[in-house]
Short mmCIF file of C-alpha atoms in Angstrom, two decimals:
data_model
loop_
_atom_site.label_atom_id
_atom_site.label_comp_id
_atom_site.label_asym_id
_atom_site.label_seq_id
_atom_site.Cartn_x
_atom_site.Cartn_y
_atom_site.Cartn_z
CA UNK A 86 -115.79 -120.67 93.64
CA UNK A 87 -114.38 -122.74 90.45
CA UNK A 88 -112.62 -124.33 93.22
CA UNK A 89 -114.75 -125.59 94.81
CA UNK A 90 -116.97 -127.47 91.82
CA UNK A 91 -114.30 -130.71 91.76
CA UNK A 92 -114.78 -130.97 95.79
CA UNK A 93 -118.42 -130.61 95.32
CA UNK A 94 -118.52 -133.20 92.10
CA UNK A 95 -116.92 -135.88 94.60
CA UNK A 96 -118.73 -135.54 97.49
CA UNK A 97 -121.93 -136.37 95.54
CA UNK A 98 -120.11 -139.33 94.26
CA UNK A 99 -121.11 -141.85 96.74
CA UNK A 100 -124.59 -140.69 96.40
CA UNK A 101 -125.10 -141.11 92.54
CA UNK A 102 -123.02 -144.19 93.05
CA UNK A 103 -125.47 -145.67 95.84
CA UNK A 104 -128.43 -144.41 93.44
CA UNK A 105 -126.73 -146.88 90.26
CA UNK A 106 -126.15 -150.14 92.78
CA UNK A 107 -130.28 -149.88 93.44
CA UNK A 108 -130.93 -149.23 89.86
CA UNK A 109 -128.81 -152.00 88.97
CA UNK A 110 -131.45 -155.39 89.79
CA UNK A 111 -134.38 -153.24 88.44
CA UNK A 112 -132.20 -152.68 85.31
CA UNK A 113 -131.37 -156.61 85.09
CA UNK A 114 -134.93 -157.39 85.86
CA UNK A 115 -136.72 -155.11 83.19
CA UNK A 116 -134.05 -156.23 80.75
CA UNK A 117 -135.60 -159.59 81.11
CA UNK A 118 -138.90 -158.68 81.15
CA UNK A 119 -138.80 -155.76 78.68
CA UNK A 120 -141.24 -157.12 76.13
CA UNK A 121 -143.60 -158.20 78.74
CA UNK A 122 -144.02 -154.92 80.98
CA UNK A 123 -141.84 -152.00 78.74
CA UNK A 124 -139.18 -151.36 81.43
CA UNK A 125 -136.91 -150.79 78.70
CA UNK A 126 -136.22 -146.92 80.35
CA UNK A 127 -135.04 -148.53 83.54
CA UNK A 128 -131.72 -149.43 81.79
CA UNK A 129 -131.24 -146.10 79.68
CA UNK A 130 -131.70 -144.33 83.03
CA UNK A 131 -129.20 -146.48 84.77
CA UNK A 132 -126.53 -145.82 81.88
CA UNK A 133 -127.54 -142.00 82.05
CA UNK A 134 -126.67 -142.49 86.01
CA UNK A 135 -123.81 -144.19 84.91
CA UNK A 136 -122.25 -141.77 83.00
CA UNK A 137 -122.99 -139.00 85.08
CA UNK A 138 -120.84 -141.07 87.88
CA UNK A 139 -118.25 -141.86 85.18
CA UNK A 140 -118.40 -137.86 84.03
CA UNK A 141 -118.21 -136.48 87.31
CA UNK A 142 -115.19 -138.68 88.62
CA UNK A 143 -113.55 -137.73 85.60
CA UNK A 144 -113.76 -134.62 85.88
CA UNK A 145 -112.35 -135.01 89.88
CA UNK A 146 -108.83 -136.94 88.06
CA UNK A 147 -108.52 -134.07 85.64
CA UNK A 148 -108.32 -131.42 88.52
CA UNK A 149 -106.19 -134.02 90.24
CA UNK A 150 -103.86 -134.39 87.66
CA UNK A 151 -103.80 -130.50 86.79
CA UNK A 152 -102.52 -129.76 90.21
CA UNK A 153 -100.36 -131.89 90.29
CA UNK A 154 -98.83 -131.37 87.35
CA UNK A 155 -99.09 -127.92 87.64
CA UNK A 156 -96.39 -128.65 91.52
CA UNK A 157 -94.81 -131.66 90.15
CA UNK A 158 -91.94 -131.16 92.75
CA UNK A 159 -94.24 -131.36 95.33
CA UNK A 160 -96.02 -134.31 93.48
CA UNK A 161 -93.20 -136.35 93.32
CA UNK A 162 -92.08 -135.70 96.80
CA UNK A 163 -95.90 -137.30 98.12
CA UNK A 164 -95.61 -140.01 95.92
CA UNK A 165 -92.44 -140.85 97.36
CA UNK A 166 -93.95 -140.60 100.81
CA UNK A 167 -97.04 -142.78 99.68
CA UNK A 168 -94.95 -144.98 98.54
CA UNK A 169 -92.38 -145.51 101.93
CA UNK A 170 -95.79 -145.89 104.31
CA UNK A 171 -97.05 -148.58 102.83
CA UNK A 172 -94.39 -149.63 101.71
CA UNK A 173 -93.89 -153.84 101.94
CA UNK A 174 -90.21 -154.59 100.92
CA UNK A 175 -86.86 -155.42 102.79
CA UNK A 176 -86.38 -151.38 102.71
CA UNK A 177 -89.21 -150.33 105.13
CA UNK A 178 -86.74 -149.29 108.17
CA UNK A 179 -86.26 -146.69 105.58
CA UNK A 180 -90.05 -145.57 106.47
CA UNK A 181 -88.24 -142.27 108.45
CA UNK A 182 -86.56 -140.91 105.18
CA UNK A 183 -88.97 -139.33 103.39
CA UNK A 184 -86.53 -136.93 101.57
CA UNK A 185 -85.96 -137.55 97.73
CA UNK A 186 -81.89 -137.29 97.74
CA UNK A 187 -81.71 -139.47 100.61
CA UNK A 188 -83.94 -142.66 99.63
CA UNK A 189 -82.03 -142.42 96.06
CA UNK A 190 -78.97 -142.32 98.21
CA UNK A 191 -79.47 -145.32 100.11
CA UNK A 192 -81.04 -147.40 97.38
CA UNK A 193 -79.00 -148.42 94.18
CA UNK A 194 -80.41 -148.58 90.42
CA UNK A 195 -81.33 -152.18 89.99
CA UNK A 196 -82.07 -154.16 86.54
CA UNK A 197 -85.28 -155.49 86.33
CA UNK A 198 -83.35 -158.64 85.43
CA UNK A 199 -82.36 -158.67 88.63
CA UNK A 200 -84.88 -157.63 90.44
CA UNK A 201 -87.01 -160.73 89.04
CA UNK A 202 -84.13 -162.66 90.39
CA UNK A 203 -85.00 -161.44 93.74
CA UNK A 204 -88.68 -162.29 93.50
CA UNK A 205 -87.63 -166.06 92.29
CA UNK A 206 -85.66 -165.92 95.34
CA UNK A 207 -88.17 -164.58 97.61
CA UNK A 208 -86.47 -161.60 98.84
CA UNK A 209 -89.30 -159.14 97.38
CA UNK A 210 -93.17 -159.21 96.68
CA UNK A 211 -93.61 -159.39 92.76
CA UNK A 212 -94.46 -156.16 91.57
CA UNK A 213 -95.64 -157.02 88.10
CA UNK A 214 -99.15 -158.64 89.11
CA UNK A 215 -102.14 -157.73 89.74
CA UNK A 216 -101.34 -155.97 92.80
CA UNK A 217 -99.60 -152.69 90.82
CA UNK A 218 -103.39 -151.48 89.93
CA UNK A 219 -104.36 -148.54 92.41
CA UNK A 220 -104.64 -144.96 91.66
CA UNK A 221 -102.88 -144.66 88.66
CA UNK A 222 -105.11 -147.38 87.37
CA UNK A 223 -108.01 -145.51 88.24
CA UNK A 224 -106.69 -142.63 87.24
CA UNK A 225 -105.84 -144.04 84.01
CA UNK A 226 -109.09 -146.11 83.27
CA UNK A 227 -111.62 -143.00 84.30
CA UNK A 228 -109.69 -140.10 81.76
CA UNK A 229 -109.47 -142.66 79.09
CA UNK A 230 -113.34 -143.04 79.13
CA UNK A 231 -113.64 -139.47 79.08
CA UNK A 232 -111.11 -138.92 76.35
CA UNK A 233 -112.79 -141.62 73.92
CA UNK A 234 -115.94 -140.63 74.42
CA UNK A 235 -115.42 -136.95 73.69
CA UNK A 236 -113.52 -137.70 70.48
CA UNK A 237 -116.28 -140.32 69.50
CA UNK A 238 -119.59 -139.37 71.41
CA UNK A 239 -121.56 -142.45 69.73
CA UNK A 240 -119.10 -145.09 70.82
CA UNK A 241 -119.73 -145.70 74.00
CA UNK A 242 -123.49 -145.99 73.49
CA UNK A 243 -125.68 -149.87 74.81
CA UNK A 244 -124.16 -152.28 72.45
CA UNK A 245 -121.42 -150.90 71.00
CA UNK A 246 -118.56 -152.21 72.45
CA UNK A 247 -117.46 -155.46 72.85
CA UNK A 248 -113.66 -157.18 73.96
CA UNK A 249 -112.41 -159.98 72.63
CA UNK A 250 -110.05 -161.24 74.83
CA UNK A 251 -110.02 -161.94 78.15
CA UNK A 252 -108.17 -158.93 79.34
CA UNK A 253 -109.47 -155.40 79.09
CA UNK A 254 -107.32 -152.30 78.03
CA UNK A 255 -108.62 -150.06 80.68
CA UNK A 256 -105.93 -150.68 83.38
CA UNK A 257 -108.41 -150.53 86.22
CA UNK A 258 -111.34 -152.22 85.04
CA UNK A 259 -115.07 -151.34 86.40
CA UNK A 260 -116.88 -154.93 85.48
CA UNK A 261 -119.79 -153.71 87.44
CA UNK A 262 -120.36 -150.54 84.93
CA UNK A 263 -119.52 -153.30 81.82
CA UNK A 264 -123.15 -154.55 81.27
CA UNK A 265 -124.61 -150.92 82.25
CA UNK A 266 -122.39 -149.55 79.60
CA UNK A 267 -123.39 -151.64 76.63
CA UNK A 268 -120.20 -153.98 76.59
CA UNK A 269 -121.60 -156.73 74.61
CA UNK A 270 -120.27 -159.48 76.78
CA UNK A 271 -121.69 -162.29 78.62
CA UNK A 272 -121.10 -161.72 82.74
CA UNK A 273 -117.98 -163.87 83.76
CA UNK A 274 -117.10 -164.33 80.16
CA UNK A 275 -113.33 -165.56 79.72
CA UNK A 276 -112.79 -168.34 76.49
CA UNK A 277 -111.94 -166.12 73.77
CA UNK A 278 -113.51 -167.80 71.20
CA UNK A 279 -116.73 -167.11 73.03
CA UNK A 280 -115.94 -163.71 73.58
CA UNK A 281 -115.64 -163.22 69.76
CA UNK A 282 -118.76 -165.19 68.94
CA UNK A 283 -120.76 -162.32 71.13
CA UNK A 284 -118.91 -159.91 69.61
CA UNK A 285 -119.89 -161.27 66.06
CA UNK A 286 -123.32 -161.37 67.09
CA UNK A 287 -123.49 -157.48 67.78
CA UNK A 288 -123.15 -156.04 63.96
CA UNK A 289 -123.86 -152.60 65.23
CA UNK A 290 -120.34 -152.51 67.52
CA UNK A 291 -118.46 -148.69 66.93
CA UNK A 292 -115.75 -149.59 69.63
CA UNK A 293 -113.72 -152.90 69.28
CA UNK A 294 -111.87 -153.58 72.73
CA UNK A 295 -108.54 -155.88 73.34
CA UNK A 296 -106.08 -156.16 75.84
CA UNK A 297 -103.10 -155.36 73.72
CA UNK A 298 -102.57 -155.19 70.01
CA UNK A 299 -100.40 -158.87 70.04
CA UNK A 300 -103.75 -159.92 71.73
CA UNK A 301 -105.92 -159.52 68.97
CA UNK A 302 -104.04 -159.98 65.84
CA UNK A 303 -104.31 -163.59 67.58
CA UNK A 304 -107.60 -162.72 67.78
CA UNK A 305 -108.17 -161.93 64.00
CA UNK A 306 -105.42 -165.02 63.08
CA UNK A 307 -108.07 -166.86 64.81
CA UNK A 308 -111.16 -166.05 63.37
CA UNK A 309 -109.86 -166.41 59.60
CA UNK A 310 -108.32 -170.13 60.62
CA UNK A 311 -111.51 -171.20 62.18
CA UNK A 312 -113.97 -168.78 60.17
CA UNK A 313 -116.31 -171.82 58.95
CA UNK A 314 -116.65 -172.86 62.83
CA UNK A 315 -117.54 -169.60 64.03
CA UNK A 316 -120.35 -169.54 61.24
CA UNK A 317 -121.53 -172.84 61.74
CA UNK A 318 -121.89 -172.05 65.72
CA UNK A 319 -123.41 -168.34 64.75
CA UNK A 320 -126.02 -170.08 62.41
CA UNK A 321 -126.95 -173.13 65.21
CA UNK A 322 -127.28 -170.47 68.10
CA UNK A 323 -124.14 -172.09 70.21
CA UNK A 324 -124.38 -169.70 72.71
CA UNK A 325 -127.42 -167.27 72.14
CA UNK A 326 -130.07 -167.61 69.77
CA UNK A 327 -129.25 -169.12 65.85
CA UNK A 328 -128.67 -166.32 63.47
CA UNK A 329 -128.28 -167.66 60.12
CA UNK A 330 -127.90 -164.25 58.41
CA UNK A 331 -125.40 -163.69 60.68
CA UNK A 332 -123.61 -166.52 59.77
CA UNK A 333 -123.51 -165.81 55.84
CA UNK A 334 -122.21 -162.59 56.64
CA UNK A 335 -119.49 -163.82 58.38
CA UNK A 336 -118.32 -166.28 55.13
CA UNK A 337 -118.98 -163.44 52.93
CA UNK A 338 -116.67 -161.15 54.87
CA UNK A 339 -113.96 -163.57 55.31
CA UNK A 340 -114.33 -164.27 50.96
CA UNK A 341 -113.27 -160.98 50.56
CA UNK A 342 -109.79 -161.22 52.56
CA UNK A 343 -107.73 -160.03 55.64
CA UNK A 344 -108.39 -156.80 54.24
CA UNK A 345 -110.44 -154.11 56.09
CA UNK A 346 -111.69 -157.49 57.48
CA UNK A 347 -113.36 -155.35 61.04
CA UNK A 348 -115.32 -153.29 58.95
CA UNK A 349 -117.24 -155.23 56.90
CA UNK A 350 -118.35 -157.18 60.17
CA UNK A 351 -119.19 -154.45 61.40
CA UNK A 352 -120.24 -151.40 59.80
CA UNK A 353 -120.59 -148.92 62.22
CA UNK A 354 -117.03 -149.62 63.61
CA UNK A 355 -114.45 -146.47 64.82
CA UNK A 356 -112.50 -146.78 67.08
CA UNK A 357 -110.16 -149.83 68.40
CA UNK A 358 -109.35 -149.95 72.00
CA UNK A 359 -106.53 -151.75 73.06
CA UNK A 360 -103.05 -151.16 76.22
CA UNK A 361 -99.73 -149.95 74.87
CA UNK A 362 -97.01 -151.55 76.29
CA UNK A 363 -93.30 -152.74 75.21
CA UNK A 364 -93.09 -154.43 71.30
CA UNK A 365 -96.77 -153.74 70.75
CA UNK A 366 -95.86 -151.38 67.56
CA UNK A 367 -95.67 -153.78 65.23
CA UNK A 368 -98.81 -155.46 66.06
CA UNK A 369 -100.79 -151.94 65.95
CA UNK A 370 -99.20 -151.47 61.62
CA UNK A 371 -100.47 -154.66 61.39
CA UNK A 372 -103.34 -154.45 62.04
CA UNK A 373 -103.93 -150.92 60.51
CA UNK A 374 -102.54 -152.06 57.23
CA UNK A 375 -104.48 -155.64 57.02
CA UNK A 376 -107.89 -156.23 58.83
CA UNK A 377 -108.37 -153.14 60.83
CA UNK A 378 -107.99 -150.86 57.53
CA UNK A 379 -109.70 -147.47 58.11
CA UNK A 380 -110.05 -147.55 62.02
CA UNK A 381 -108.29 -145.26 65.25
CA UNK A 382 -106.67 -146.89 67.39
CA UNK A 383 -106.47 -145.27 71.21
CA UNK A 384 -104.75 -147.34 74.11
CA UNK A 385 -105.49 -144.82 77.59
CA UNK A 386 -102.49 -145.62 79.33
CA UNK A 387 -98.79 -146.78 78.37
CA UNK A 388 -98.33 -149.98 81.15
CA UNK A 389 -94.91 -151.54 81.84
CA UNK A 390 -93.88 -153.44 85.06
CA UNK A 391 -94.94 -152.05 88.08
CA UNK A 392 -98.16 -150.23 86.44
CA UNK A 393 -99.23 -147.16 84.51
CA UNK A 394 -96.29 -145.16 83.39
CA UNK A 395 -97.77 -142.92 80.99
CA UNK A 396 -101.66 -141.24 80.33
CA UNK A 397 -102.87 -140.95 77.21
CA UNK A 398 -104.55 -137.29 76.47
CA UNK A 399 -104.57 -136.75 72.72
CA UNK A 400 -106.09 -139.73 71.27
CA UNK A 401 -106.54 -137.64 68.24
CA UNK A 402 -102.91 -136.70 68.32
CA UNK A 403 -100.03 -138.95 66.51
CA UNK A 404 -99.94 -142.44 68.29
CA UNK A 405 -97.61 -143.01 71.02
CA UNK A 406 -98.07 -139.48 72.90
CA UNK A 407 -97.72 -140.08 76.83
CA UNK A 408 -97.60 -138.10 79.86
CA UNK A 409 -95.10 -139.12 82.71
CA UNK A 410 -97.69 -138.48 85.55
CA UNK A 411 -95.90 -137.40 89.15
CA UNK A 412 -97.99 -139.45 91.47
CA UNK A 413 -97.56 -143.31 92.36
CA UNK A 414 -95.50 -144.89 90.97
CA UNK A 415 -92.45 -142.79 91.77
CA UNK A 416 -90.68 -141.92 88.50
CA UNK A 417 -87.24 -141.21 87.81
CA UNK A 418 -85.26 -140.89 84.53
CA UNK A 419 -82.02 -141.94 83.57
CA UNK A 420 -80.14 -140.18 81.15
CA UNK A 421 -79.22 -142.41 78.12
CA UNK A 422 -76.33 -141.65 75.75
CA UNK A 423 -76.51 -143.81 72.27
CA UNK A 424 -77.96 -146.64 73.59
CA UNK A 425 -75.21 -147.47 76.19
CA UNK A 426 -75.84 -146.78 80.15
CA UNK A 427 -73.27 -145.49 82.68
CA UNK A 428 -73.61 -146.96 85.93
CA UNK A 429 -73.10 -144.28 87.63
CA UNK A 430 -74.90 -142.17 85.76
CA UNK A 431 -77.38 -139.68 88.11
CA UNK A 432 -81.53 -139.89 87.63
CA UNK A 433 -83.41 -137.13 87.17
CA UNK A 434 -87.00 -135.84 88.49
CA UNK A 435 -89.59 -135.02 86.01
CA UNK A 436 -89.27 -131.49 86.08
CA UNK A 437 -85.92 -131.96 85.09
CA UNK A 438 -86.51 -133.41 81.92
CA UNK A 439 -84.89 -131.78 78.14
CA UNK A 440 -86.95 -132.05 75.61
CA UNK A 441 -85.57 -133.74 73.05
CA UNK A 442 -83.71 -135.95 75.02
CA UNK A 443 -83.95 -140.07 75.31
CA UNK A 444 -84.59 -141.74 79.37
CA UNK A 445 -84.44 -144.55 81.05
CA UNK A 446 -87.27 -144.94 83.39
CA UNK A 447 -86.41 -146.15 86.74
CA UNK A 448 -89.80 -147.51 89.11
CA UNK A 449 -90.13 -147.64 92.55
CA UNK A 450 -93.78 -148.79 93.70
CA UNK A 451 -94.88 -149.64 97.05
CA UNK A 452 -94.84 -153.56 96.48
CA UNK A 453 -91.34 -154.04 96.55
CA UNK A 454 -89.35 -150.01 97.26
CA UNK A 455 -86.61 -151.14 94.69
CA UNK A 456 -85.66 -148.19 92.53
CA UNK A 457 -86.21 -150.32 89.48
CA UNK A 458 -84.91 -149.75 86.04
CA UNK A 459 -87.60 -150.66 83.16
CA UNK A 460 -85.83 -150.57 80.26
CA UNK A 461 -87.94 -149.07 78.89
CA UNK A 462 -86.45 -145.77 76.83
CA UNK A 463 -88.70 -142.61 76.40
CA UNK A 464 -88.00 -139.51 74.11
CA UNK A 465 -89.05 -136.20 75.41
CA UNK A 466 -91.53 -134.61 72.53
CA UNK A 467 -92.87 -132.08 74.80
CA UNK A 468 -94.85 -130.88 78.48
CA UNK A 469 -97.85 -130.24 80.23
CA UNK A 470 -97.47 -127.85 82.60
CA UNK A 471 -94.62 -129.46 84.53
CA UNK A 472 -94.18 -132.78 83.55
CA UNK A 473 -92.69 -134.24 80.20
CA UNK A 474 -94.75 -135.74 77.42
CA UNK A 475 -92.87 -138.56 76.32
CA UNK A 476 -93.30 -141.52 72.99
CA UNK A 477 -91.92 -144.73 74.03
CA UNK A 478 -88.59 -145.61 71.46
CA UNK A 479 -87.44 -149.08 72.51
CA UNK A 480 -86.01 -151.32 74.97
CA UNK A 481 -82.82 -151.85 76.47
CA UNK A 482 -83.56 -155.61 77.18
CA UNK A 483 -84.21 -156.26 73.42
CA UNK A 484 -81.39 -155.60 71.64
CA UNK A 485 -78.91 -158.19 69.53
CA UNK A 486 -74.95 -158.21 70.63
CA UNK A 487 -73.16 -161.38 69.21
CA UNK A 488 -69.36 -159.33 68.77
CA UNK A 489 -70.03 -157.13 71.61
CA UNK A 490 -72.17 -154.46 69.11
CA UNK A 491 -75.00 -153.24 70.29
CA UNK A 492 -77.95 -153.49 67.75
CA UNK A 493 -81.01 -152.02 69.58
CA UNK A 494 -84.73 -152.84 69.07
CA UNK A 495 -85.14 -149.35 66.91
CA UNK A 496 -82.37 -150.16 65.18
CA UNK A 497 -83.18 -153.51 64.06
CA UNK A 498 -87.38 -152.54 63.71
CA UNK A 499 -86.34 -149.96 61.51
CA UNK A 500 -83.83 -151.56 59.20
CA UNK A 501 -86.47 -155.16 58.95
CA UNK A 502 -89.19 -153.08 58.16
CA UNK A 503 -87.01 -151.23 54.92
CA UNK A 504 -86.06 -154.69 54.34
CA UNK A 505 -89.56 -156.29 54.16
CA UNK A 506 -90.62 -152.77 52.08
CA UNK A 507 -88.54 -154.33 49.46
CA UNK A 508 -90.25 -157.68 49.42
CA UNK A 509 -93.06 -157.70 46.51
CA UNK A 510 -96.61 -158.07 48.28
CA UNK A 511 -95.35 -159.31 51.46
CA UNK A 512 -97.10 -157.61 54.94
CA UNK A 513 -94.99 -158.18 58.24
CA UNK A 514 -97.64 -159.78 61.26
CA UNK A 515 -94.87 -160.26 63.68
CA UNK A 516 -90.66 -161.31 64.06
CA UNK A 517 -88.38 -162.61 66.82
CA UNK A 518 -84.49 -162.63 66.49
CA UNK A 519 -82.09 -165.16 68.04
CA UNK A 520 -78.46 -164.64 68.67
CA UNK A 521 -76.72 -167.67 67.35
CA UNK A 522 -74.89 -168.92 70.04
CA UNK A 523 -78.97 -169.34 71.53
CA UNK A 524 -79.87 -172.40 68.39
CA UNK A 525 -75.76 -173.47 68.36
CA UNK A 526 -76.03 -172.36 64.72
CA UNK A 527 -72.45 -171.09 64.13
CA UNK A 528 -71.30 -174.47 63.33
CA UNK A 529 -67.78 -172.89 63.12
CA UNK A 530 -69.32 -169.63 60.71
CA UNK A 531 -68.89 -166.20 62.60
CA UNK A 532 -71.89 -165.63 65.15
CA UNK A 533 -75.42 -163.95 63.46
CA UNK A 534 -78.47 -162.86 63.74
CA UNK A 535 -81.02 -165.52 63.76
CA UNK A 536 -84.51 -163.53 62.69
CA UNK A 537 -87.82 -165.43 62.05
CA UNK A 538 -90.43 -163.83 60.48
CA UNK A 539 -94.54 -163.88 60.25
CA UNK A 540 -95.63 -162.22 56.82
CA UNK A 541 -98.66 -162.21 54.77
CA UNK A 542 -98.91 -161.92 50.76
CA UNK A 543 -95.42 -163.64 50.17
CA UNK A 544 -95.24 -167.63 49.85
CA UNK A 545 -91.23 -167.74 50.01
CA UNK A 546 -88.70 -166.24 50.59
CA UNK A 547 -85.57 -166.04 47.92
CA UNK A 548 -82.26 -165.63 48.47
CA UNK A 549 -82.10 -161.94 47.47
CA UNK A 550 -85.24 -161.02 50.33
CA UNK A 551 -83.06 -162.41 52.31
CA UNK A 552 -79.79 -160.32 52.12
CA UNK A 553 -81.87 -157.18 51.79
CA UNK A 554 -82.30 -157.50 55.91
CA UNK A 555 -78.30 -157.71 56.33
CA UNK A 556 -77.93 -154.88 53.78
CA UNK A 557 -80.50 -152.98 55.65
CA UNK A 558 -79.03 -153.71 58.93
CA UNK A 559 -75.46 -152.66 57.48
CA UNK A 560 -77.27 -148.77 56.36
CA UNK A 561 -78.54 -148.77 60.02
CA UNK A 562 -75.34 -149.70 62.14
CA UNK A 563 -71.91 -148.14 61.29
CA UNK A 564 -70.60 -150.91 64.03
CA UNK A 565 -72.46 -153.84 62.69
CA UNK A 566 -71.28 -152.69 59.15
CA UNK A 567 -67.67 -152.62 60.22
CA UNK A 568 -67.55 -156.34 62.34
CA UNK A 569 -69.60 -157.37 58.97
CA UNK A 570 -66.83 -155.99 56.25
CA UNK A 571 -64.25 -157.14 59.16
CA UNK A 572 -66.10 -161.08 58.68
CA UNK A 573 -66.35 -160.85 62.63
CA UNK A 574 -70.15 -160.92 62.29
CA UNK A 575 -71.81 -163.71 59.93
CA UNK A 576 -75.02 -162.54 57.76
CA UNK A 577 -78.40 -162.04 59.11
CA UNK A 578 -80.23 -165.02 58.09
CA UNK A 579 -84.03 -164.88 57.54
CA UNK A 580 -86.63 -167.53 58.11
CA UNK A 581 -90.65 -167.04 57.78
CA UNK A 582 -92.45 -168.99 59.68
CA UNK A 583 -95.96 -170.62 59.46
CA UNK A 584 -99.69 -168.87 59.96
CA UNK A 585 -100.12 -168.78 63.87
CA UNK A 586 -96.76 -169.47 64.79
CA UNK A 587 -96.33 -166.36 67.15
CA UNK A 588 -99.69 -167.24 68.61
CA UNK A 589 -98.31 -170.28 69.98
CA UNK A 590 -95.00 -168.56 70.80
CA UNK A 591 -97.11 -165.91 72.86
CA UNK A 592 -98.67 -168.56 74.79
CA UNK A 593 -95.36 -170.12 75.19
CA UNK A 594 -94.45 -166.80 76.93
CA UNK A 595 -97.55 -166.33 79.06
CA UNK A 596 -96.41 -169.27 81.40
CA UNK A 597 -93.31 -168.22 82.07
CA UNK A 598 -93.06 -167.23 86.09
CA UNK A 599 -91.05 -163.70 85.16
CA UNK A 600 -93.74 -163.12 82.41
CA UNK A 601 -94.83 -159.20 83.00
CA UNK A 602 -98.74 -158.30 83.26
CA UNK A 603 -99.95 -156.99 81.00
CA UNK A 604 -97.61 -159.31 78.57
CA UNK A 605 -94.91 -156.86 76.89
CA UNK A 606 -93.85 -159.06 73.33
CA UNK A 607 -89.80 -160.27 73.12
CA UNK A 608 -88.32 -158.88 69.96
CA UNK A 609 -85.33 -161.12 71.52
CA UNK A 610 -85.57 -164.88 73.15
CA UNK A 611 -82.96 -165.49 75.21
CA UNK A 612 -84.29 -169.20 76.35
CA UNK A 613 -83.28 -172.15 73.56
CA UNK A 614 -86.67 -174.03 74.14
CA UNK A 615 -88.64 -170.42 72.98
CA UNK A 616 -86.43 -170.40 69.78
CA UNK A 617 -86.74 -174.37 69.39
CA UNK A 618 -90.37 -173.23 68.98
CA UNK A 619 -89.80 -171.00 66.21
CA UNK A 620 -86.91 -173.15 64.32
CA UNK A 621 -89.89 -176.25 63.76
CA UNK A 622 -92.66 -174.03 62.58
CA UNK A 623 -89.73 -172.04 59.65
CA UNK A 624 -91.60 -173.09 56.33
CA UNK A 625 -88.98 -171.20 53.87
#
């Protein structure tokens, strides 16, 4: 009997959806005439029905997840068949062969850089686009909403959430439900300033949403820079009715500084929802230390090039744990040893993952049917039924190398974090690195790393402060220490940039044709014009 419950729920979904759609115009009309006709009960009824629909849909997705993770080998075979049947790439002739080993033997691994080159030449349909949204994205959204509501029961109430960025943290946004679930956002609003003003007009927010943590970092930086202008807009009623009292509250909150600003503006705020992707951990740490101090963070999924590759089912567990689902897109695991990768290494399926080991993700979707090495490296920390639970640790494409050494993203970030901890009063907001050859900055000296940082709490960097990063790098990397001792590599040069520099950099990155969706945060810049953008904004 219990097995029939998810199926019964699924069959009743169309009925509830029809009722919800029929109620939507009535609820909108009721809200417009609420004071005249007392029709607020329609909006309440619509909200109740919407949650019933979402609850049943999430239960169905949870049942499907349980079944697929208990039979992971069969589920991955079905995922590959699904991709092959819908394939659009040049390997479509292999549609008739759906065996995993045959597919892998006929399709060599391709690095993400090569895949992007093929896309630019028109050989493949780009996988890093809105086309990637599908069943996995919908599953992540439905399970994420249900998980968030369970962990924070009062958050998703009418008027309780607001998204302050044009992009949504939900992999498959449900715009027709945004108004029903009480999101404080005007229909069709895309301008970041308008979205922020909408949120500021709602002091009772319980959840703050943003596409990614780096985008939210830019929102708070902009809020501080343009605080008086925003306060004037609130007082003048642009948009909406004038709110002079709220404008005063904004000015008073800003006068008290960055730390804890979110809770001063929205005293009932409980959680910040952002979408996790490469390079976001540093922004989350900065937000937790300053503007969003005292608030929980939740990401419904981990997104990489090609779509959803990880589901977050544990919002109250240590941040960064994700389940690798066995459905489409088809995921393989490539063993990684000491941040190097043998080209001939064979991949593993999800059921073969070993706890404590690190793997690079290999993704195949139905758009290109390319076995693409994403560069995202995960460490297996547990299991959910037969599927691995992982933590994303670093990206192979964000390593530094000026003399054949490999200073990985995780190694450098750890060294930088220790160095900043020794700079009195400093809080790290963002950083990027450039190999000296990109800027031609060696000038006869040994090649080295150029490091650009944006800080709070520190106006200038002393030479002693700058030297601490190089010392921390030597402690973190024996290979780097050996090269420094021989003089083959020069000391890392640290530059502090002005406020808003990385917001400008992200705007420039977003215009690049190969940018992924959502945008990952690059920690190593390979293009001269981007490096020069940072160089022009150095203040110390």
